[in-house]
C-alpha atoms as a printed R data frame, in Angstrom:
    type eleno elety resid chain resno       x       y       z
1   ATOM     1    CA   MET     A     1  27.753 -28.584   7.004
2   ATOM     2    CA   SER     A     2  24.736 -28.171   4.922
3   ATOM     3    CA   PRO     A     3  21.478 -26.272   6.200
4   ATOM     4    CA   ILE     A     4  18.843 -28.579   7.964
5   ATOM     5    CA   SER     A     5  15.353 -28.127   8.925
6   ATOM     6    CA   LEU     A     6  14.601 -27.318  12.467
7   ATOM     7    CA   THR     A     7  11.625 -28.440  14.486
8   ATOM     8    CA   TYR     A     8   9.604 -25.821  16.462
9   ATOM     9    CA   GLN     A     9  10.803 -27.569  19.707
10  ATOM    10    CA   GLN     A    10  14.475 -27.409  18.481
11  ATOM    11    CA   ILE     A    11  13.962 -23.816  17.572
12  ATOM    12    CA   LEU     A    12  12.519 -22.739  21.085
13  ATOM    13    CA   TYR     A    13  15.346 -24.531  22.796
14  ATOM    14    CA   LEU     A    14  17.975 -23.030  20.642
15  ATOM    15    CA   ILE     A    15  16.610 -19.615  21.152
16  ATOM    16    CA   TYR     A    16  16.307 -20.028  24.834
17  ATOM    17    CA   ILE     A    17  19.996 -20.777  24.891
18  ATOM    18    CA   LEU     A    18  20.699 -17.835  22.625
19  ATOM    19    CA   ASP     A    19  18.687 -15.537  24.846
20  ATOM    20    CA   GLU     A    20  19.847 -16.733  28.279
21  ATOM    21    CA   LYS     A    21  23.037 -15.642  29.905
22  ATOM    22    CA   GLY     A    22  22.938 -18.228  32.757
23  ATOM    23    CA   ASP     A    23  22.977 -21.662  32.970
24  ATOM    24    CA   ASN     A    24  21.711 -23.719  30.175
25  ATOM    25    CA   ASN     A    25  21.913 -27.255  31.729
26  ATOM    26    CA   ILE     A    26  19.556 -30.071  31.840
27  ATOM    27    CA   THR     A    27  17.923 -29.042  35.062
28  ATOM    28    CA   ALA     A    28  17.421 -25.418  33.939
29  ATOM    29    CA   MET     A    29  16.021 -26.492  30.518
30  ATOM    30    CA   ALA     A    30  13.652 -28.945  31.978
31  ATOM    31    CA   LYS     A    31  12.449 -26.247  34.206
32  ATOM    32    CA   ALA     A    32  12.144 -23.541  31.723
33  ATOM    33    CA   PHE     A    33  10.057 -25.892  29.267
34  ATOM    34    CA   ASP     A    34   8.082 -27.567  32.032
35  ATOM    35    CA   CYS     A    35   9.158 -31.187  30.945
36  ATOM    36    CA   SER     A    36  11.099 -33.968  32.489
37  ATOM    37    CA   LYS     A    37  15.061 -33.983  32.578
38  ATOM    38    CA   VAL     A    38  14.981 -37.063  30.339
39  ATOM    39    CA   ASN     A    39  13.046 -35.387  27.775
40  ATOM    40    CA   SER     A    40  15.193 -32.407  27.803
41  ATOM    41    CA   LYS     A    41  18.368 -34.550  27.551
42  ATOM    42    CA   ASN     A    42  16.882 -36.323  24.592
43  ATOM    43    CA   ILE     A    43  16.206 -33.014  22.815
44  ATOM    44    CA   LEU     A    44  19.559 -31.557  23.680
45  ATOM    45    CA   ASP     A    45  21.681 -34.705  23.041
46  ATOM    46    CA   ARG     A    46  19.963 -34.794  19.447
47  ATOM    47    CA   MET     A    47  21.275 -31.301  18.769
48  ATOM    48    CA   VAL     A    48  24.556 -32.010  19.649
49  ATOM    49    CA   LYS     A    49  24.682 -34.899  17.238
50  ATOM    50    CA   MET     A    50  23.262 -32.592  14.579
51  ATOM    51    CA   GLY     A    51  26.142 -30.064  15.227
52  ATOM    52    CA   LEU     A    52  23.983 -27.243  16.672
53  ATOM    53    CA   LEU     A    53  25.136 -27.501  20.339
54  ATOM    54    CA   TYR     A    54  28.277 -28.587  22.225
55  ATOM    55    CA   LYS     A    55  28.492 -29.269  25.873
56  ATOM    56    CA   ASP     A    56  30.699 -27.262  28.005
57  ATOM    57    CA   LYS     A    57  30.941 -29.099  31.207
58  ATOM    58    CA   ASN     A    58  27.082 -29.235  32.318
59  ATOM    59    CA   ASN     A    59  26.106 -26.238  30.148
60  ATOM    60    CA   PHE     A    60  24.871 -26.548  26.399
61  ATOM    61    CA   LYS     A    61  26.234 -23.792  24.073
62  ATOM    62    CA   LEU     A    62  25.829 -23.025  20.558
63  ATOM    63    CA   THR     A    63  28.172 -23.995  17.856
64  ATOM    64    CA   GLN     A    64  28.934 -21.747  14.953
65  ATOM    65    CA   PHE     A    65  26.542 -23.757  12.857
66  ATOM    66    CA   GLY     A    66  23.881 -23.624  15.528
67  ATOM    67    CA   ASN     A    67  24.407 -19.935  15.866
68  ATOM    68    CA   THR     A    68  24.060 -19.468  12.070
69  ATOM    69    CA   MET     A    69  20.840 -21.579  11.961
70  ATOM    70    CA   ILE     A    70  19.029 -19.876  14.946
71  ATOM    71    CA   LYS     A    71  20.141 -16.325  14.480
72  ATOM    72    CA   PRO     A    72  17.652 -15.463  11.726
73  ATOM    73    CA   ILE     A    73  14.662 -16.955  13.534
74  ATOM    74    CA   GLN     A    74  15.827 -15.024  16.687
75  ATOM    75    CA   ASP     A    75  15.747 -11.755  14.674
76  ATOM    76    CA   LYS     A    76  12.216 -12.625  13.264
77  ATOM    77    CA   ARG     A    77  11.120 -13.328  16.766
78  ATOM    78    CA   ASN     A    78  12.253 -10.241  18.166
79  ATOM    79    CA   ARG     A    79  10.528  -8.301  15.149
80  ATOM    80    CA   LEU     A    80   7.396  -9.890  15.884
81  ATOM    81    CA   GLU     A    81   7.698  -8.913  19.727
82  ATOM    82    CA   PHE     A    82   8.249  -5.354  18.626
83  ATOM    83    CA   ILE     A    83   5.269  -5.346  16.405
84  ATOM    84    CA   PHE     A    84   2.962  -6.701  19.328
85  ATOM    85    CA   GLN     A    85   4.363  -4.324  21.536
86  ATOM    86    CA   LYS     A    86   4.036  -1.130  19.269
87  ATOM    87    CA   GLY     A    87   1.351  -2.098  17.170
88  ATOM    88    CA   TYR     A    88  -1.216  -3.755  19.570
89  ATOM    89    CA   GLY     A    89   0.048  -2.171  22.849
90  ATOM    90    CA   VAL     A    90   0.862  -5.503  24.312
91  ATOM    91    CA   GLU     A    91   3.025  -5.734  27.513
92  ATOM    92    CA   LYS     A    92   6.622  -7.057  26.983
93  ATOM    93    CA   LYS     A    93   6.241 -10.375  28.510
94  ATOM    94    CA   ASP     A    94   2.928 -11.322  26.777
95  ATOM    95    CA   ALA     A    95   4.471  -9.879  23.591
96  ATOM    96    CA   LEU     A    96   7.552 -12.355  24.005
97  ATOM    97    CA   GLU     A    97   5.026 -15.327  24.403
98  ATOM    98    CA   TYR     A    98   3.120 -14.414  21.292
99  ATOM    99    CA   ALA     A    99   6.072 -13.780  19.252
100 ATOM   100    CA   ASN     A   100   7.456 -17.321  20.252
101 ATOM   101    CA   LEU     A   101   4.237 -18.860  19.115
102 ATOM   102    CA   LEU     A   102   4.524 -17.326  15.811
103 ATOM   103    CA   ILE     A   103   8.023 -18.466  14.936
104 ATOM   104    CA   ASN     A   104   6.586 -22.025  14.373
105 ATOM   105    CA   PRO     A   105   7.638 -23.060  10.993
106 ATOM   106    CA   GLU     A   106   4.109 -24.629  10.109
107 ATOM   107    CA   ILE     A   107   2.759 -21.140  10.157
108 ATOM   108    CA   ALA     A   108   5.811 -19.320   8.742
109 ATOM   109    CA   LYS     A   109   3.648 -17.745   5.816
110 ATOM   110    CA   PHE     A   110   1.279 -16.105   8.268
111 ATOM   111    CA   SER     A   111   4.060 -14.791  10.465
112 ATOM   112    CA   ASP     A   112   5.870 -13.587   7.444
113 ATOM   113    CA   ARG     A   113   3.144 -11.230   6.512
114 ATOM   114    CA   TYR     A   114   3.850  -9.286   9.813
115 ATOM   115    CA   VAL     A   115   7.508  -9.493   9.510
116 ATOM   116    CA   ARG     A   116   7.491  -7.677   6.350
117 ATOM   117    CA   LYS     A   117   5.950  -4.721   7.926
118 ATOM   118    CA   PHE     A   118   8.485  -4.186  10.497
119 ATOM   119    CA   ALA     A   119  10.227  -1.266   8.597
120 ATOM   120    CA   LEU     A   120   6.932   0.478   8.960
121 ATOM   121    CA   PHE     A   121   6.689   0.174  12.548
122 ATOM   122    CA   GLN     A   122  10.080   1.836  13.141
123 ATOM   123    CA   ASP     A   123   8.865   4.930  10.693
124 ATOM   124    CA   ASN     A   124   7.563   8.122  12.233
125 ATOM   125    CA   LEU     A   125   4.253   7.649  10.214
126 ATOM   126    CA   GLU     A   126   2.938  11.011  11.160
127 ATOM   127    CA   ASP     A   127   5.473  12.383   8.973
128 ATOM   128    CA   ARG     A   128   4.990  10.193   5.905
129 ATOM   129    CA   LYS     A   129   3.079  10.640   2.817
130 ATOM   130    CA   ILE     A   130   1.077   7.512   2.441
131 ATOM   131    CA   ASP     A   131   0.134   7.532  -1.149
132 ATOM   132    CA   GLU     A   132   0.103   5.005  -3.906
133 ATOM   133    CA   ARG     A   133   3.826   4.855  -4.221
134 ATOM   134    CA   PHE     A   134   4.175   4.307  -0.489
135 ATOM   135    CA   LEU     A   135   1.701   1.310  -0.276
136 ATOM   136    CA   LEU     A   136   2.999  -0.399  -3.308
137 ATOM   137    CA   LYS     A   137   6.704  -0.091  -1.810
138 ATOM   138    CA   ASN     A   138   5.495  -1.587   1.487
139 ATOM   139    CA   MET     A   139   2.724  -4.095   0.490
140 ATOM   140    CA   PRO     A   140   2.621  -6.563  -2.182
141 ATOM   141    CA   PRO     A   141   0.295  -5.845  -5.041
142 ATOM   142    CA   GLY     A   142  -3.116  -7.570  -4.652
143 ATOM   143    CA   LYS     A   143  -6.556  -7.016  -3.278
144 ATOM   144    CA   TYR     A   144  -7.299  -5.774   0.340
145 ATOM   145    CA   THR     A   145 -10.463  -5.545   2.360
146 ATOM   146    CA   ILE     A   146 -10.940  -1.942   3.634
147 ATOM   147    CA   ASN     A   147 -13.788  -0.187   5.612
148 ATOM   148    CA   PHE     A   148 -15.919   2.862   4.485
149 ATOM   149    CA   ASN     A   149 -18.504   5.190   5.834
150 ATOM   150    CA   ILE     A   150 -20.635   7.585   4.037
151 ATOM   151    CA   LEU     A   151 -21.757  10.745   5.831
152 ATOM   152    CA   LYS     A   152 -24.184  13.263   4.712
153 ATOM   153    CA   ASN     A   153 -23.099  16.482   3.136
154 ATOM   154    CA   HIS     A   154 -23.515  18.957   5.967
155 ATOM   155    CA   LYS     A   155 -25.863  21.771   5.273
156 ATOM   156    CA   ASN     A   156 -27.751  22.812   8.463
157 ATOM   157    CA   GLY     A   157 -26.180  25.645  10.070
158 ATOM   158    CA   ASP     A   158 -28.365  25.134  13.053
159 ATOM   159    CA   ASN     A   159 -26.922  21.733  14.069
160 ATOM   160    CA   SER     A   160 -23.360  20.723  13.849
161 ATOM   161    CA   LEU     A   161 -24.156  17.122  13.906
162 ATOM   162    CA   VAL     A   162 -22.996  15.144  10.744
163 ATOM   163    CA   GLN     A   163 -25.142  12.287  10.028
164 ATOM   164    CA   LYS     A   164 -24.795   9.046   8.305
165 ATOM   165    CA   SER     A   165 -25.755   8.936   4.779
166 ATOM   166    CA   MET     A   166 -28.607   6.642   3.496
167 ATOM   167    CA   ALA     A   167 -26.278   6.001   0.556
168 ATOM   168    CA   ASN     A   168 -24.598   3.369   2.828
169 ATOM   169    CA   MET     A   169 -27.530   1.089   2.239
170 ATOM   170    CA   GLY     A   170 -26.633   1.093  -1.516
171 ATOM   171    CA   PHE     A   171 -23.462  -0.693  -1.196
172 ATOM   172    CA   GLU     A   172 -22.146  -4.078  -0.024
173 ATOM   173    CA   LYS     A   173 -20.456  -4.041   3.298
174 ATOM   174    CA   ASN     A   174 -16.821  -3.967   2.380
175 ATOM   175    CA   ALA     A   175 -14.757  -2.011  -0.041
176 ATOM   176    CA   TYR     A   176 -11.564  -3.393  -1.575
177 ATOM   177    CA   LEU     A   177  -8.284  -1.681  -2.295
178 ATOM   178    CA   THR     A   178  -6.391  -3.186  -5.158
179 ATOM   179    CA   LEU     A   179  -2.727  -2.287  -5.577
180 ATOM   180    CA   ASP     A   180  -1.446  -2.575  -9.055
181 ATOM   181    CA   HIS     A   181   1.673  -0.917 -10.376
182 ATOM   182    CA   ASN     A   182  -0.432  -0.260 -13.631
183 ATOM   183    CA   GLY     A   183  -2.982   1.754 -11.310
184 ATOM   184    CA   SER     A   184  -4.523   1.050  -8.086
185 ATOM   185    CA   TYR     A   185  -8.206   1.851  -7.018
186 ATOM   186    CA   ILE     A   186 -10.907   1.381  -4.648
187 ATOM   187    CA   SER     A   187 -13.825  -1.112  -5.612
188 ATOM   188    CA   MET     A   188 -17.253  -0.541  -3.852
189 ATOM   189    CA   PHE     A   189 -20.327  -2.765  -5.127
190 ATOM   190    CA   SER     A   190 -23.709  -1.473  -5.418
191 ATOM   191    CA   LYS     A   191 -26.799  -3.509  -4.421
192 ATOM   192    CA   VAL     A   192 -30.532  -3.232  -4.919
193 ATOM   193    CA   VAL     A   193 -32.431  -1.288  -2.191
194 ATOM   194    CA   SER     A   194 -36.195  -2.002  -1.812
195 ATOM   195    CA   LYS     A   195 -38.612   0.213   0.345
196 ATOM   196    CA   SER     A   196 -42.259   0.378   0.597
197 ATOM   197    CA   LYS     A   197 -43.997   3.788   0.872
198 ATOM   198    CA   GLY     A   198 -47.686   4.758   0.663
199 ATOM   199    CA   GLY     A   199 -48.522   1.270  -0.595
200 ATOM   200    CA   TYR     A   200 -45.945   1.583  -3.528
201 ATOM   201    CA   ALA     A   201 -42.790  -0.600  -3.722
202 ATOM   202    CA   LYS     A   202 -39.728   1.331  -4.679
203 ATOM   203    CA   GLN     A   203 -36.452  -0.103  -5.816
204 ATOM   204    CA   GLY     A   204 -33.276   1.863  -6.365
205 ATOM   205    CA   ILE     A   205 -29.854   1.032  -7.443
206 ATOM   206    CA   LEU     A   206 -26.624   3.104  -7.739
207 ATOM   207    CA   ARG     A   207 -25.684   3.582 -11.419
208 ATOM   208    CA   ALA     A   208 -22.722   6.026 -10.960
209 ATOM   209    CA   ILE     A   209 -20.727   8.410  -8.837
210 ATOM   210    CA   THR     A   210 -19.164  11.679  -9.864
211 ATOM   211    CA   TYR     A   211 -16.458  13.917  -8.203
212 ATOM   212    CA   PHE     A   212 -14.546  16.932  -9.249
213 ATOM   213    CA   VAL     A   213 -10.785  17.697  -9.570
214 ATOM   214    CA   ASN     A   214  -9.814  21.379 -10.304
215 ATOM   215    CA   GLY     A   215 -13.253  22.283 -11.369
216 ATOM   216    CA   LYS     A   216 -13.649  19.259 -13.829
217 ATOM   217    CA   GLU     A   217 -16.181  16.487 -13.284
218 ATOM   218    CA   TYR     A   218 -15.311  12.898 -13.561
219 ATOM   219    CA   ARG     A   219 -17.913  10.228 -13.693
220 ATOM   220    CA   ILE     A   220 -17.593   6.570 -12.731
221 ATOM   221    CA   GLU     A   221 -20.331   4.100 -13.992
222 ATOM   222    CA   SER     A   222 -21.221   0.889 -12.357
223 ATOM   223    CA   ARG     A   223 -20.241  -2.053 -14.224
224 ATOM   224    CA   ASN     A   224 -21.671  -5.371 -12.932
225 ATOM   225    CA   ARG     A   225 -22.371  -3.495  -9.701
226 ATOM   226    CA   GLU     A   226 -18.634  -2.521  -9.350
227 ATOM   227    CA   LEU     A   227 -17.484   1.042  -9.096
228 ATOM   228    CA   LYS     A   228 -13.567   1.686  -9.293
229 ATOM   229    CA   ILE     A   229 -12.206   4.816  -7.735
230 ATOM   230    CA   PRO     A   230  -8.698   5.594  -8.753
231 ATOM   231    CA   ILE     A   231  -6.579   5.853  -5.725
232 ATOM   232    CA   GLU     A   232  -4.824   8.792  -7.149
233 ATOM   233    CA   VAL     A   233  -8.163  10.812  -6.645
234 ATOM   234    CA   LEU     A   234  -7.676  10.694  -2.806
235 ATOM   235    CA   GLU     A   235  -3.833  11.733  -3.202
236 ATOM   236    CA   GLU     A   236  -2.969  10.333   0.070
237 ATOM   237    CA   PHE     A   237  -3.893   8.628   3.117
238 ATOM   238    CA   ASP     A   238  -3.733  10.405   6.598
239 ATOM   239    CA   TYR     A   239  -2.244   8.383   9.320
240 ATOM   240    CA   ILE     A   240  -4.600   8.801  12.390
241 ATOM   241    CA   GLY     A   241  -2.845   6.447  15.199
242 ATOM   242    CA   ASN     A   242  -2.775   2.774  15.960
243 ATOM   243    CA   PHE     A   243  -1.754   1.843  12.314
244 ATOM   244    CA   LEU     A   244  -5.025   3.176  11.128
245 ATOM   245    CA   PHE     A   245  -5.127   5.133   7.791
246 ATOM   246    CA   GLN     A   246  -7.933   7.195   6.461
247 ATOM   247    CA   ALA     A   247  -8.942   9.228   3.304
248 ATOM   248    CA   ALA     A   248 -12.194  11.124   2.443
249 ATOM   249    CA   ILE     A   249 -13.585  12.426  -0.729
250 ATOM   250    CA   CYS     A   250 -16.904  14.177  -1.454
251 ATOM   251    CA   MET     A   251 -18.853  12.588  -4.276
252 ATOM   252    CA   ASN     A   252 -22.349  12.546  -5.942
253 ATOM   253    CA   THR     A   253 -24.234   9.285  -5.958
254 ATOM   254    CA   HIS     A   254 -26.599   8.914  -8.906
255 ATOM   255    CA   VAL     A   255 -29.257   6.449  -8.055
256 ATOM   256    CA   GLN     A   256 -31.981   4.959 -10.302
257 ATOM   257    CA   ILE     A   257 -35.332   4.689  -8.368
258 ATOM   258    CA   ASN     A   258 -37.943   2.842 -10.524
259 ATOM   259    CA   LEU     A   259 -38.129   4.953 -13.486
260 ATOM   260    CA   GLY     A   260 -36.725   8.207 -11.933
261 ATOM   261    CA   GLN     A   261 -33.121   9.400 -10.756
262 ATOM   262    CA   HIS     A   262 -31.826  10.779  -7.422
263 ATOM   263    CA   THR     A   263 -28.791  12.493  -7.175
264 ATOM   264    CA   GLU     A   264 -27.011  13.202  -3.742
265 ATOM   265    CA   LYS     A   265 -23.725  14.730  -2.294
266 ATOM   266    CA   SER     A   266 -22.057  12.673   0.374
267 ATOM   267    CA   LEU     A   267 -18.634  12.394   2.096
268 ATOM   268    CA   PHE     A   268 -17.032   9.081   1.524
269 ATOM   269    CA   ILE     A   269 -14.405   8.111   4.262
270 ATOM   270    CA   PHE     A   270 -12.116   5.165   3.498
271 ATOM   271    CA   THR     A   271 -10.214   3.313   6.567
272 ATOM   272    CA   PHE     A   272  -7.657   0.421   6.724
273 ATOM   273    CA   ASN     A   273  -5.634  -0.987   9.416
274 ATOM   274    CA   LEU     A   274  -1.963  -1.729   7.992
275 ATOM   275    CA   LEU     A   275  -1.872  -4.689  10.598
276 ATOM   276    CA   THR     A   276  -4.968  -6.454   9.477
277 ATOM   277    CA   ILE     A   277  -4.584  -6.179   5.479
């Protein structure tokens, strides 16, 4: 018998029969799905005609064909349930309910994004090296939105507080992680900052950032306001829990202010959540 397309309603009924070890008669099914016996009977009889179910006395059971059709979908549902529990800390009952919602064929592309990450949730990520190779292995090439924060370079020995740098004002809100087998990088976009002081208007815009590797200085120029930081410079991301990954690097910002220049050393921190990108 050739493969057929299952409706979301049929999927829920078939998974229920596969999950349940007790009675799967019309009365039990109607109660489970909060519908009339007539409605449940019509749905079940239709699947008998399709070769998905057969009737054993009053109970409905999966045929070999029905089991073949529904087992991969049940596996997907179970993986989604696992992700909700481990990734979001959702209680088992609620996780199962959410997972059942996501096996609707109409949103398969959305749910498949999460299922592809299932292997990661089984790993002990604390012991993994999260570098460019790892990311490309577990995520398709593309552009992903990530978060960043820039802190002042700490110099004051009398105060342990590390303050947020004003350099944050010189960038657009989001950074972007581009994964590419020919070279991955993080993009940041500069913006003009205007400020009045003493009756004079000042405008500043970031022109470049510099960093050091083994004593050698590297410079990244702003092109069309975009600065591309090679991901290999960060070496690897640290797993900090709850599927959050973080990397940091000290860089100098070179800002043009009217006709002058201003350089400041800051700590750039990049963070992303594997569940949301």
